[in-house]
PDB file of C-alpha atoms in Angstrom:
ATOM      1  CA  UNK A   1      -4.543  17.774   2.032  1.00  0.00           C
ATOM      2  CA  UNK A   2      -4.774  14.342   0.509  1.00  0.00           C
ATOM      3  CA  UNK A   3      -6.303  11.211   1.888  1.00  0.00           C
ATOM      4  CA  UNK A   4      -3.980   8.252   2.218  1.00  0.00           C
ATOM      5  CA  UNK A   5      -5.428   4.776   2.408  1.00  0.00           C
ATOM      6  CA  UNK A   6      -3.928   1.332   2.465  1.00  0.00           C
ATOM      7  CA  UNK A   7      -5.776  -1.714   1.209  1.00  0.00           C
ATOM      8  CA  UNK A   8      -4.399  -5.135   2.060  1.00  0.00           C
ATOM      9  CA  UNK A   9      -5.522  -8.133   0.033  1.00  0.00           C
ATOM     10  CA  UNK A  10      -4.651 -11.725   0.846  1.00  0.00           C
ATOM     11  CA  UNK A  11      -5.877 -15.142  -0.229  1.00  0.00           C
ATOM     12  CA  UNK A  12      -5.425 -16.419   3.333  1.00  0.00           C
ATOM     13  CA  UNK A  13      -8.339 -15.543   5.610  1.00  0.00           C
ATOM     14  CA  UNK A  14      -6.048 -15.947   8.634  1.00  0.00           C
ATOM     15  CA  UNK A  15      -3.687 -13.264   7.303  1.00  0.00           C
ATOM     16  CA  UNK A  16      -6.586 -10.845   6.826  1.00  0.00           C
ATOM     17  CA  UNK A  17      -7.933 -11.589  10.312  1.00  0.00           C
ATOM     18  CA  UNK A  18      -4.508 -10.916  11.849  1.00  0.00           C
ATOM     19  CA  UNK A  19      -4.144  -7.665   9.895  1.00  0.00           C
ATOM     20  CA  UNK A  20      -7.583  -6.510  11.028  1.00  0.00           C
ATOM     21  CA  UNK A  21      -6.695  -7.323  14.641  1.00  0.00           C
ATOM     22  CA  UNK A  22      -3.415  -5.427  14.427  1.00  0.00           C
ATOM     23  CA  UNK A  23      -4.451  -2.474  12.258  1.00  0.00           C
ATOM     24  CA  UNK A  24      -8.238  -2.607  11.951  1.00  0.00           C
ATOM     25  CA  UNK A  25      -8.764   0.538  13.982  1.00  0.00           C
ATOM     26  CA  UNK A  26      -6.266   2.512  11.921  1.00  0.00           C
ATOM     27  CA  UNK A  27      -7.869   5.247   9.848  1.00  0.00           C
ATOM     28  CA  UNK A  28      -7.530   4.494   6.161  1.00  0.00           C
ATOM     29  CA  UNK A  29      -6.551   0.835   6.599  1.00  0.00           C
ATOM     30  CA  UNK A  30      -8.756  -1.733   4.877  1.00  0.00           C
ATOM     31  CA  UNK A  31      -8.220  -5.468   4.558  1.00  0.00           C
ATOM     32  CA  UNK A  32     -10.061  -7.931   2.378  1.00  0.00           C
ATOM     33  CA  UNK A  33      -9.902 -11.602   1.538  1.00  0.00           C
ATOM     34  CA  UNK A  34      -9.660 -11.984  -2.230  1.00  0.00           C
ATOM     35  CA  UNK A  35      -7.912 -13.769  -5.051  1.00  0.00           C
ATOM     36  CA  UNK A  36      -5.424 -11.275  -6.512  1.00  0.00           C
ATOM     37  CA  UNK A  37      -5.825 -12.938  -9.889  1.00  0.00           C
ATOM     38  CA  UNK A  38      -9.446 -11.737  -9.935  1.00  0.00           C
ATOM     39  CA  UNK A  39      -9.331  -8.223  -8.491  1.00  0.00           C
ATOM     40  CA  UNK A  40     -11.707  -5.673 -10.018  1.00  0.00           C
ATOM     41  CA  UNK A  41     -10.495  -2.343 -11.351  1.00  0.00           C
ATOM     42  CA  UNK A  42     -10.361   0.046  -8.376  1.00  0.00           C
ATOM     43  CA  UNK A  43     -12.730   3.004  -8.307  1.00  0.00           C
ATOM     44  CA  UNK A  44      -9.935   5.338  -7.196  1.00  0.00           C
ATOM     45  CA  UNK A  45      -6.373   5.607  -8.523  1.00  0.00           C
ATOM     46  CA  UNK A  46      -3.734   3.452  -6.863  1.00  0.00           C
ATOM     47  CA  UNK A  47      -0.366   5.130  -6.478  1.00  0.00           C
ATOM     48  CA  UNK A  48       1.531   2.093  -5.265  1.00  0.00           C
ATOM     49  CA  UNK A  49       1.000  -1.638  -5.587  1.00  0.00           C
ATOM     50  CA  UNK A  50       3.119  -3.960  -3.460  1.00  0.00           C
ATOM     51  CA  UNK A  51       3.432  -7.617  -4.394  1.00  0.00           C
ATOM     52  CA  UNK A  52       4.813  -9.479  -1.407  1.00  0.00           C
ATOM     53  CA  UNK A  53       5.648 -12.959  -2.759  1.00  0.00           C
ATOM     54  CA  UNK A  54       2.555 -13.389  -4.954  1.00  0.00           C
ATOM     55  CA  UNK A  55       4.423 -13.482  -8.258  1.00  0.00           C
ATOM     56  CA  UNK A  56       6.964 -16.011  -7.000  1.00  0.00           C
ATOM     57  CA  UNK A  57       4.069 -18.325  -6.114  1.00  0.00           C
ATOM     58  CA  UNK A  58       2.166 -18.001  -9.400  1.00  0.00           C
ATOM     59  CA  UNK A  59       5.235 -18.043 -11.684  1.00  0.00           C
ATOM     60  CA  UNK A  60       5.145 -21.026 -14.012  1.00  0.00           C
ATOM     61  CA  UNK A  61       1.564 -21.958 -13.096  1.00  0.00           C
ATOM     62  CA  UNK A  62      -1.698 -21.453 -14.959  1.00  0.00           C
ATOM     63  CA  UNK A  63      -2.314 -18.444 -12.670  1.00  0.00           C
ATOM     64  CA  UNK A  64       0.721 -16.444 -13.847  1.00  0.00           C
ATOM     65  CA  UNK A  65      -1.055 -14.925 -16.862  1.00  0.00           C
ATOM     66  CA  UNK A  66      -4.157 -14.098 -14.805  1.00  0.00           C
ATOM     67  CA  UNK A  67      -2.021 -12.394 -12.179  1.00  0.00           C
ATOM     68  CA  UNK A  68      -0.088 -10.271 -14.684  1.00  0.00           C
ATOM     69  CA  UNK A  69      -3.385  -9.358 -16.397  1.00  0.00           C
ATOM     70  CA  UNK A  70      -4.733  -8.193 -13.029  1.00  0.00           C
ATOM     71  CA  UNK A  71      -1.646  -6.047 -12.420  1.00  0.00           C
ATOM     72  CA  UNK A  72      -2.082  -4.468 -15.855  1.00  0.00           C
ATOM     73  CA  UNK A  73      -5.748  -3.814 -15.136  1.00  0.00           C
ATOM     74  CA  UNK A  74      -5.299  -2.194 -11.724  1.00  0.00           C
ATOM     75  CA  UNK A  75      -2.096  -0.256 -12.392  1.00  0.00           C
ATOM     76  CA  UNK A  76      -1.863   2.758 -14.639  1.00  0.00           C
ATOM     77  CA  UNK A  77       1.098   4.393 -16.391  1.00  0.00           C
ATOM     78  CA  UNK A  78       3.166   6.227 -13.823  1.00  0.00           C
ATOM     79  CA  UNK A  79       2.076   4.066 -10.917  1.00  0.00           C
ATOM     80  CA  UNK A  80       4.644   2.093  -8.983  1.00  0.00           C
ATOM     81  CA  UNK A  81       4.512  -1.673  -8.583  1.00  0.00           C
ATOM     82  CA  UNK A  82       6.970  -2.897  -5.947  1.00  0.00           C
ATOM     83  CA  UNK A  83       7.721  -6.594  -6.150  1.00  0.00           C
ATOM     84  CA  UNK A  84       9.189  -8.327  -3.104  1.00  0.00           C
ATOM     85  CA  UNK A  85      10.388 -11.904  -3.297  1.00  0.00           C
ATOM     86  CA  UNK A  86      11.479 -13.698  -0.177  1.00  0.00           C
ATOM     87  CA  UNK A  87      14.310 -15.541  -1.817  1.00  0.00           C
ATOM     88  CA  UNK A  88      16.726 -15.084  -4.676  1.00  0.00           C
ATOM     89  CA  UNK A  89      17.703 -18.336  -6.369  1.00  0.00           C
ATOM     90  CA  UNK A  90      21.140 -16.964  -7.256  1.00  0.00           C
ATOM     91  CA  UNK A  91      21.671 -15.740  -3.705  1.00  0.00           C
ATOM     92  CA  UNK A  92      20.661 -19.019  -2.103  1.00  0.00           C
ATOM     93  CA  UNK A  93      22.856 -20.976  -4.526  1.00  0.00           C
ATOM     94  CA  UNK A  94      25.870 -18.799  -3.587  1.00  0.00           C
ATOM     95  CA  UNK A  95      25.517 -19.684   0.084  1.00  0.00           C
ATOM     96  CA  UNK A  96      27.245 -22.977   0.902  1.00  0.00           C
ATOM     97  CA  UNK A  97      25.240 -23.486   4.100  1.00  0.00           C
ATOM     98  CA  UNK A  98      22.040 -23.768   2.061  1.00  0.00           C
ATOM     99  CA  UNK A  99      23.425 -26.161  -0.556  1.00  0.00           C
ATOM    100  CA  UNK A 100      21.404 -29.102   0.704  1.00  0.00           C
ATOM    101  CA  UNK A 101      18.083 -27.371   1.159  1.00  0.00           C
ATOM    102  CA  UNK A 102      17.082 -26.357  -2.375  1.00  0.00           C
ATOM    103  CA  UNK A 103      15.144 -29.513  -3.172  1.00  0.00           C
ATOM    104  CA  UNK A 104      13.770 -30.208   0.284  1.00  0.00           C
ATOM    105  CA  UNK A 105      12.337 -26.713   0.650  1.00  0.00           C
ATOM    106  CA  UNK A 106      10.529 -26.967  -2.681  1.00  0.00           C
ATOM    107  CA  UNK A 107      10.052 -23.191  -2.766  1.00  0.00           C
ATOM    108  CA  UNK A 108       9.490 -21.111  -5.893  1.00  0.00           C
ATOM    109  CA  UNK A 109      12.843 -19.349  -5.975  1.00  0.00           C
ATOM    110  CA  UNK A 110      13.194 -16.921  -8.871  1.00  0.00           C
ATOM    111  CA  UNK A 111      16.209 -15.762 -10.812  1.00  0.00           C
ATOM    112  CA  UNK A 112      16.709 -12.097 -11.628  1.00  0.00           C
ATOM    113  CA  UNK A 113      16.186 -12.675 -15.362  1.00  0.00           C
ATOM    114  CA  UNK A 114      12.798 -14.330 -14.683  1.00  0.00           C
ATOM    115  CA  UNK A 115      11.603 -11.229 -12.855  1.00  0.00           C
ATOM    116  CA  UNK A 116      12.918  -8.907 -15.563  1.00  0.00           C
ATOM    117  CA  UNK A 117      11.382 -10.988 -18.369  1.00  0.00           C
ATOM    118  CA  UNK A 118       7.969 -11.101 -16.713  1.00  0.00           C
ATOM    119  CA  UNK A 119       7.694  -7.423 -15.830  1.00  0.00           C
ATOM    120  CA  UNK A 120       9.753  -5.506 -18.420  1.00  0.00           C
ATOM    121  CA  UNK A 121       7.219  -5.754 -21.256  1.00  0.00           C
ATOM    122  CA  UNK A 122       4.515  -3.791 -19.448  1.00  0.00           C
ATOM    123  CA  UNK A 123       6.364  -1.793 -16.823  1.00  0.00           C
ATOM    124  CA  UNK A 124       9.482   0.326 -16.646  1.00  0.00           C
ATOM    125  CA  UNK A 125      11.852  -1.396 -14.247  1.00  0.00           C
ATOM    126  CA  UNK A 126      13.541   1.126 -11.996  1.00  0.00           C
ATOM    127  CA  UNK A 127      15.766  -1.484 -10.387  1.00  0.00           C
ATOM    128  CA  UNK A 128      16.016  -5.126  -9.440  1.00  0.00           C
ATOM    129  CA  UNK A 129      18.153  -5.410  -6.325  1.00  0.00           C
ATOM    130  CA  UNK A 130      19.120  -8.319  -4.171  1.00  0.00           C
ATOM    131  CA  UNK A 131      18.785  -7.728  -0.456  1.00  0.00           C
ATOM    132  CA  UNK A 132      18.812  -9.767   2.729  1.00  0.00           C
ATOM    133  CA  UNK A 133      16.224 -10.564   5.342  1.00  0.00           C
ATOM    134  CA  UNK A 134      16.684 -12.318   8.644  1.00  0.00           C
ATOM    135  CA  UNK A 135      14.485 -15.143   9.798  1.00  0.00           C
ATOM    136  CA  UNK A 136      12.872 -14.980  13.175  1.00  0.00           C
ATOM    137  CA  UNK A 137      11.814 -18.434  14.425  1.00  0.00           C
ATOM    138  CA  UNK A 138       8.686 -17.316  16.253  1.00  0.00           C
ATOM    139  CA  UNK A 139       5.752 -16.909  13.938  1.00  0.00           C
ATOM    140  CA  UNK A 140       7.652 -17.754  10.776  1.00  0.00           C
ATOM    141  CA  UNK A 141       6.523 -20.393   8.345  1.00  0.00           C
ATOM    142  CA  UNK A 142       7.928 -23.836   7.722  1.00  0.00           C
ATOM    143  CA  UNK A 143      10.832 -22.393   5.779  1.00  0.00           C
ATOM    144  CA  UNK A 144      12.230 -20.853   8.947  1.00  0.00           C
ATOM    145  CA  UNK A 145      12.882 -24.215  10.595  1.00  0.00           C
ATOM    146  CA  UNK A 146      14.350 -25.570   7.376  1.00  0.00           C
ATOM    147  CA  UNK A 147      16.708 -22.639   6.947  1.00  0.00           C
ATOM    148  CA  UNK A 148      17.871 -22.877  10.547  1.00  0.00           C
ATOM    149  CA  UNK A 149      18.443 -26.599  10.054  1.00  0.00           C
ATOM    150  CA  UNK A 150      20.651 -25.930   7.044  1.00  0.00           C
ATOM    151  CA  UNK A 151      22.048 -22.523   7.882  1.00  0.00           C
ATOM    152  CA  UNK A 152      22.517 -22.773  11.623  1.00  0.00           C
ATOM    153  CA  UNK A 153      21.195 -20.506  14.357  1.00  0.00           C
ATOM    154  CA  UNK A 154      22.881 -17.400  13.004  1.00  0.00           C
ATOM    155  CA  UNK A 155      21.747 -16.937   9.447  1.00  0.00           C
ATOM    156  CA  UNK A 156      23.377 -13.745   8.175  1.00  0.00           C
ATOM    157  CA  UNK A 157      20.302 -12.919   6.134  1.00  0.00           C
ATOM    158  CA  UNK A 158      18.477 -14.810   3.426  1.00  0.00           C
ATOM    159  CA  UNK A 159      19.142 -13.462  -0.090  1.00  0.00           C
ATOM    160  CA  UNK A 160      15.944 -11.971  -1.495  1.00  0.00           C
ATOM    161  CA  UNK A 161      14.729  -9.731  -4.314  1.00  0.00           C
TER     162      UNK A 161
END
């Protein structure tokens, strides 16, 4: 029998506090406030790393290299790194209802080739797929209101990677 643990890391203390409230009593769930660009090498092997919007926020900044160095340091050959990006630039540009929001949102929207270029040198890419996610107004960030303003009340899913 193997032990399965999940470690959640976030730069936002509020996000960690909410995770601890929701899952803090769950066996094998650990949450810590940290800068992902400065994570130490783990003492146990990590089978799966999930990047939920970190890369899209460090891309093109002085933190991009530090972040990719951290991923190299904490991942090993054969491990899986799943990258999730909340928005696909190509997908948003294809949607007429969002035509006016690109500049006002000022979000780091990535193109598929940017993701491939950044990750393909050090990792084997299994796939890069565009998907959709639906916005829920309650509890969402500022982008939710902006997308509803541009896309209307019934957004048929926001293109994402």
